[in-house]
Amino acid sequence: MKRNYQKELDKIIENQKKQQWVPKLFLHSCCAPCSSYVLEYLSQYFQITVFYYNPNIYPKEEYFKRVEEQKNFIRRFQQDMFQIREQRSCHEINFLEGIYEKDKFYQMALGLEKLPEGGERCFQCYELRLRETAANAKKFGMDFFTTTLSISPLKNAEKLNEIGERIAEEYGIPYLTSDFKKREGYKRSVELSKEYGMYRQDYCGCVFSMKERES
Ligand code: SF4
């Protein structure tokens, strides 16, 4: 039977609310626009650390542009939330940048360079990023880890959850099941990107997706 990841997440949040527990979530983010809705939604229920680990991004100028955009958005979003905190709860959001270890990505993509976006190379790319996220989540004593990636209509939520849960077993830290494109999450991320005047890239991130876009 097909799983409904949004409903699973609803249940987790409901239980937390009953216990008045605000867990620590280590959230892998691919970029500021994708993180916008996820932060608006989850910061009501979790203390979040955004983990920017994306060694797939090409070229390096693009990488640094996306990191800056991510930091700016978190700062501005928290300022805004602070002002309306009487109407809406928002827990503190921290930021951590991972290592831009491009070689790791190219090693992983060996032999998969010509595959179209959405295929096996992407599944390996999800795994590379989620593995590093889980390892750091464990190291920093977080309660959950997850990723913003499922918000994109081009990303396979089933595969992301499957990989996340497998890695969770290995590292001994729960993966927060999710499909952030549900409940109009993607649409809201586009609205927030406009509202905050964010830079929205037009390719996924790696050199192969850049070439695919160009062709
Ligand atoms: S298209 Fe996106 S998900 Fe796929 S390998 Fe490239 S950067 Fe990773």
mmCIF file of C-alpha atoms and ligand atoms in Angstrom:
data_model
loop_
_atom_site.group_PDB
_atom_site.id
_atom_site.type_symbol
_atom_site.label_atom_id
_atom_site.label_comp_id
_atom_site.label_asym_id
_atom_site.label_seq_id
_atom_site.Cartn_x
_atom_site.Cartn_y
_atom_site.Cartn_z
ATOM 1 C CA MET A 1 0.000 0.000 0.000
ATOM 2 C CA LYS A 2 1.226 3.482 -0.888
ATOM 3 C CA ARG A 3 2.294 5.382 2.212
ATOM 4 C CA ASN A 4 1.060 8.867 2.973
ATOM 5 C CA TYR A 5 4.165 10.578 4.373
ATOM 6 C CA GLN A 6 2.333 13.785 5.219
ATOM 7 C CA LYS A 7 -0.159 11.878 7.395
ATOM 8 C CA GLU A 8 2.709 10.071 9.097
ATOM 9 C CA LEU A 9 4.317 13.415 9.868
ATOM 10 C CA ASP A 10 0.986 14.755 11.174
ATOM 11 C CA LYS A 11 0.864 11.881 13.662
ATOM 12 C CA ILE A 12 4.412 12.481 14.872
ATOM 13 C CA ILE A 13 3.664 16.172 15.409
ATOM 14 C CA GLU A 14 0.375 15.404 17.198
ATOM 15 C CA ASN A 15 2.189 13.088 19.632
ATOM 16 C CA GLN A 16 4.850 15.697 20.311
ATOM 17 C CA LYS A 17 2.192 18.294 21.011
ATOM 18 C CA LYS A 18 0.473 15.980 23.498
ATOM 19 C CA GLN A 19 3.789 15.471 25.280
ATOM 20 C CA GLN A 20 4.621 19.196 25.005
ATOM 21 C CA TRP A 21 7.937 18.143 23.514
ATOM 22 C CA VAL A 22 9.871 20.284 21.027
ATOM 23 C CA PRO A 23 12.460 17.940 19.492
ATOM 24 C CA LYS A 24 15.737 18.954 17.878
ATOM 25 C CA LEU A 25 15.615 18.475 14.132
ATOM 26 C CA PHE A 26 18.663 18.391 11.868
ATOM 27 C CA LEU A 27 17.288 19.545 8.523
ATOM 28 C CA HIS A 28 19.294 19.071 5.360
ATOM 29 C CA SER A 29 18.545 21.924 2.970
ATOM 30 C CA CYS A 30 19.261 21.958 -0.757
ATOM 31 C CA CYS A 31 18.593 25.712 -1.142
ATOM 32 C CA ALA A 32 16.849 28.690 0.469
ATOM 33 C CA PRO A 33 13.680 28.622 -1.697
ATOM 34 C CA CYS A 34 13.026 24.935 -0.915
ATOM 35 C CA SER A 35 13.723 25.489 2.778
ATOM 36 C CA SER A 36 11.324 28.449 3.030
ATOM 37 C CA TYR A 37 8.030 26.578 3.376
ATOM 38 C CA VAL A 38 9.654 23.748 5.354
ATOM 39 C CA LEU A 39 11.000 26.230 7.911
ATOM 40 C CA GLU A 40 7.722 28.127 8.090
ATOM 41 C CA TYR A 41 5.912 24.847 8.748
ATOM 42 C CA LEU A 42 8.318 22.883 10.958
ATOM 43 C CA SER A 43 9.758 25.700 13.086
ATOM 44 C CA GLN A 44 6.406 25.739 14.894
ATOM 45 C CA TYR A 45 7.088 22.238 16.234
ATOM 46 C CA PHE A 46 10.872 21.678 16.199
ATOM 47 C CA GLN A 47 14.106 23.402 17.189
ATOM 48 C CA ILE A 48 15.785 23.273 13.814
ATOM 49 C CA THR A 49 19.381 23.293 12.704
ATOM 50 C CA VAL A 50 19.593 23.793 8.954
ATOM 51 C CA PHE A 51 22.441 21.746 7.538
ATOM 52 C CA TYR A 52 23.730 22.972 4.196
ATOM 53 C CA TYR A 53 25.605 20.024 2.710
ATOM 54 C CA ASN A 54 25.505 20.039 -1.088
ATOM 55 C CA PRO A 55 28.791 18.956 -2.675
ATOM 56 C CA ASN A 56 26.851 18.313 -5.896
ATOM 57 C CA ILE A 57 26.548 22.013 -6.765
ATOM 58 C CA TYR A 58 28.382 23.360 -9.776
ATOM 59 C CA PRO A 59 30.089 25.765 -10.310
ATOM 60 C CA LYS A 60 31.589 26.931 -7.012
ATOM 61 C CA GLU A 61 30.220 30.485 -7.506
ATOM 62 C CA GLU A 62 26.747 28.984 -7.604
ATOM 63 C CA TYR A 63 27.489 27.026 -4.440
ATOM 64 C CA PHE A 64 28.505 30.155 -2.524
ATOM 65 C CA LYS A 65 25.541 32.095 -3.883
ATOM 66 C CA ARG A 66 23.143 29.435 -2.612
ATOM 67 C CA VAL A 67 24.822 29.289 0.822
ATOM 68 C CA GLU A 68 24.538 33.067 1.231
ATOM 69 C CA GLU A 69 20.908 33.000 0.148
ATOM 70 C CA GLN A 70 20.215 30.298 2.707
ATOM 71 C CA LYS A 71 21.811 32.243 5.569
ATOM 72 C CA ASN A 72 20.044 35.468 4.569
ATOM 73 C CA PHE A 73 16.682 33.800 4.434
ATOM 74 C CA ILE A 74 17.061 32.231 7.901
ATOM 75 C CA ARG A 75 18.090 35.577 9.372
ATOM 76 C CA ARG A 76 15.250 37.541 7.774
ATOM 77 C CA PHE A 77 12.635 34.876 8.433
ATOM 78 C CA GLN A 78 13.541 34.744 12.136
ATOM 79 C CA GLN A 79 13.354 38.528 12.410
ATOM 80 C CA ASP A 80 9.861 38.454 10.907
ATOM 81 C CA MET A 81 8.739 35.575 13.102
ATOM 82 C CA PHE A 82 10.059 37.365 16.185
ATOM 83 C CA GLN A 83 7.760 40.286 15.406
ATOM 84 C CA ILE A 84 4.639 38.148 15.061
ATOM 85 C CA ARG A 85 5.484 35.643 17.800
ATOM 86 C CA GLU A 86 2.257 36.349 19.679
ATOM 87 C CA GLN A 87 0.175 35.017 16.785
ATOM 88 C CA ARG A 88 2.382 32.137 15.786
ATOM 89 C CA SER A 89 5.044 30.112 17.561
ATOM 90 C CA CYS A 90 8.466 29.771 15.960
ATOM 91 C CA HIS A 91 11.378 28.044 17.613
ATOM 92 C CA GLU A 92 14.947 29.071 17.122
ATOM 93 C CA ILE A 93 16.627 28.130 13.823
ATOM 94 C CA ASN A 94 20.372 27.538 13.669
ATOM 95 C CA PHE A 95 22.583 27.070 10.651
ATOM 96 C CA LEU A 96 25.528 24.797 9.923
ATOM 97 C CA GLU A 97 27.430 24.506 6.672
ATOM 98 C CA GLY A 98 28.892 21.154 5.709
ATOM 99 C CA ILE A 99 32.080 20.630 3.700
ATOM 100 C CA TYR A 100 31.998 21.416 -0.010
ATOM 101 C CA GLU A 101 33.684 18.144 -0.927
ATOM 102 C CA LYS A 102 33.045 18.111 -4.674
ATOM 103 C CA ASP A 103 35.253 15.050 -5.287
ATOM 104 C CA LYS A 104 32.914 12.913 -3.234
ATOM 105 C CA PHE A 105 30.062 13.834 -5.552
ATOM 106 C CA TYR A 106 32.018 13.161 -8.772
ATOM 107 C CA GLN A 107 33.229 9.836 -7.389
ATOM 108 C CA MET A 108 29.644 8.874 -6.659
ATOM 109 C CA ALA A 109 28.445 9.988 -10.107
ATOM 110 C CA LEU A 110 31.092 7.960 -11.989
ATOM 111 C CA GLY A 111 29.387 6.071 -14.819
ATOM 112 C CA LEU A 112 26.055 7.803 -14.104
ATOM 113 C CA GLU A 113 26.894 11.129 -15.743
ATOM 114 C CA LYS A 114 24.622 10.685 -18.750
ATOM 115 C CA LEU A 115 21.521 9.631 -16.860
ATOM 116 C CA PRO A 116 18.631 12.117 -16.907
ATOM 117 C CA GLU A 117 17.528 13.961 -13.789
ATOM 118 C CA GLY A 118 15.321 11.747 -11.632
ATOM 119 C CA GLY A 119 17.274 8.541 -12.265
ATOM 120 C CA GLU A 120 19.826 6.456 -10.377
ATOM 121 C CA ARG A 121 22.420 9.266 -10.159
ATOM 122 C CA CYS A 122 19.891 11.357 -8.258
ATOM 123 C CA PHE A 123 19.104 8.514 -5.848
ATOM 124 C CA GLN A 124 22.818 8.197 -5.088
ATOM 125 C CA CYS A 125 22.992 11.974 -4.706
ATOM 126 C CA TYR A 126 20.122 11.910 -2.166
ATOM 127 C CA GLU A 127 21.958 9.167 -0.281
ATOM 128 C CA LEU A 128 25.278 11.012 -0.224
ATOM 129 C CA ARG A 129 23.638 14.068 1.311
ATOM 130 C CA LEU A 130 21.380 12.178 3.720
ATOM 131 C CA ARG A 131 24.248 10.023 4.986
ATOM 132 C CA GLU A 132 26.280 13.090 5.936
ATOM 133 C CA THR A 133 23.179 14.628 7.525
ATOM 134 C CA ALA A 134 22.507 11.516 9.632
ATOM 135 C CA ALA A 135 26.144 11.280 10.756
ATOM 136 C CA ASN A 136 26.130 14.899 11.920
ATOM 137 C CA ALA A 137 22.678 14.642 13.474
ATOM 138 C CA LYS A 138 23.976 11.745 15.552
ATOM 139 C CA LYS A 139 27.161 13.592 16.441
ATOM 140 C CA PHE A 140 25.249 16.644 17.660
ATOM 141 C CA GLY A 141 22.657 14.683 19.643
ATOM 142 C CA MET A 142 19.633 15.594 17.510
ATOM 143 C CA ASP A 143 16.270 13.841 17.865
ATOM 144 C CA PHE A 144 15.464 13.595 14.133
ATOM 145 C CA PHE A 145 16.967 14.291 10.733
ATOM 146 C CA THR A 146 15.299 14.924 7.384
ATOM 147 C CA THR A 147 15.665 16.911 4.157
ATOM 148 C CA THR A 148 13.833 19.667 2.293
ATOM 149 C CA LEU A 149 14.341 17.790 -0.992
ATOM 150 C CA SER A 150 10.870 16.221 -1.133
ATOM 151 C CA ILE A 151 9.298 19.638 -1.686
ATOM 152 C CA SER A 152 10.364 19.624 -5.329
ATOM 153 C CA PRO A 153 7.956 18.058 -7.839
ATOM 154 C CA LEU A 154 11.108 16.709 -9.555
ATOM 155 C CA LYS A 155 12.237 14.756 -6.504
ATOM 156 C CA ASN A 156 11.059 11.259 -5.679
ATOM 157 C CA ALA A 157 9.580 11.407 -2.170
ATOM 158 C CA GLU A 158 9.160 7.643 -1.922
ATOM 159 C CA LYS A 159 12.819 7.087 -2.685
ATOM 160 C CA LEU A 160 13.911 9.855 -0.301
ATOM 161 C CA ASN A 161 11.912 8.348 2.565
ATOM 162 C CA GLU A 162 13.132 4.848 1.758
ATOM 163 C CA ILE A 163 16.782 5.998 1.787
ATOM 164 C CA GLY A 164 16.239 8.149 4.892
ATOM 165 C CA GLU A 165 14.704 5.266 6.846
ATOM 166 C CA ARG A 166 17.446 2.838 5.795
ATOM 167 C CA ILE A 167 20.170 5.272 6.875
ATOM 168 C CA ALA A 168 18.266 5.998 10.103
ATOM 169 C CA GLU A 169 18.538 2.313 11.052
ATOM 170 C CA GLU A 170 22.256 2.313 10.319
ATOM 171 C CA TYR A 171 23.039 5.442 12.330
ATOM 172 C CA GLY A 172 20.490 4.893 15.092
ATOM 173 C CA ILE A 173 18.690 8.223 14.700
ATOM 174 C CA PRO A 174 15.057 8.616 13.500
ATOM 175 C CA TYR A 175 14.316 9.988 10.043
ATOM 176 C CA LEU A 176 11.368 12.373 9.947
ATOM 177 C CA THR A 177 9.176 10.980 7.167
ATOM 178 C CA SER A 178 7.851 13.723 4.950
ATOM 179 C CA ASP A 179 6.625 14.830 1.565
ATOM 180 C CA PHE A 180 6.734 18.603 1.736
ATOM 181 C CA LYS A 181 5.121 19.164 -1.650
ATOM 182 C CA LYS A 182 1.801 18.045 -0.095
ATOM 183 C CA ARG A 183 -0.566 20.667 1.334
ATOM 184 C CA GLU A 184 0.571 23.042 -1.405
ATOM 185 C CA GLY A 185 4.073 23.165 0.094
ATOM 186 C CA TYR A 186 5.730 23.760 -3.258
ATOM 187 C CA LYS A 187 3.295 26.563 -4.114
ATOM 188 C CA ARG A 188 3.935 28.203 -0.742
ATOM 189 C CA SER A 189 7.708 27.981 -1.288
ATOM 190 C CA VAL A 190 7.294 29.872 -4.578
ATOM 191 C CA GLU A 191 5.220 32.542 -2.786
ATOM 192 C CA LEU A 192 7.779 32.900 -0.002
ATOM 193 C CA SER A 193 10.633 33.094 -2.510
ATOM 194 C CA LYS A 194 8.856 36.014 -4.184
ATOM 195 C CA GLU A 195 8.014 37.672 -0.875
ATOM 196 C CA TYR A 196 11.662 37.547 0.246
ATOM 197 C CA GLY A 197 13.031 38.346 -3.218
ATOM 198 C CA MET A 198 15.092 35.172 -3.190
ATOM 199 C CA TYR A 199 17.404 33.940 -5.894
ATOM 200 C CA ARG A 200 15.765 30.879 -7.525
ATOM 201 C CA GLN A 201 18.108 28.773 -9.619
ATOM 202 C CA ASP A 202 16.767 27.152 -12.786
ATOM 203 C CA TYR A 203 18.639 23.840 -12.543
ATOM 204 C CA CYS A 204 18.889 21.265 -9.801
ATOM 205 C CA GLY A 205 22.544 21.848 -8.950
ATOM 206 C CA CYS A 206 25.102 19.532 -10.543
ATOM 207 C CA VAL A 207 26.936 20.092 -13.817
ATOM 208 C CA PHE A 208 24.884 17.318 -15.444
ATOM 209 C CA SER A 209 21.574 18.967 -14.560
ATOM 210 C CA MET A 210 22.982 22.281 -15.800
ATOM 211 C CA LYS A 211 23.822 20.730 -19.182
ATOM 212 C CA GLU A 212 20.404 19.045 -19.321
ATOM 213 C CA ARG A 213 18.750 22.422 -18.754
ATOM 214 C CA GLU A 214 20.883 24.052 -21.461
ATOM 215 C CA SER A 215 20.023 21.399 -24.008
HETATM 216 S S1 SF4 B 1 20.187 16.346 -10.909
HETATM 217 FE FE1 SF4 B 1 20.091 17.110 -8.781
HETATM 218 S S2 SF4 B 1 19.620 15.319 -7.507
HETATM 219 FE FE2 SF4 B 1 20.307 14.595 -9.514
HETATM 220 S S3 SF4 B 1 22.503 14.234 -9.270
HETATM 221 FE FE3 SF4 B 1 22.282 16.296 -10.062
HETATM 222 S S4 SF4 B 1 22.203 17.612 -8.258
HETATM 223 FE FE4 SF4 B 1 21.867 15.522 -7.553
#
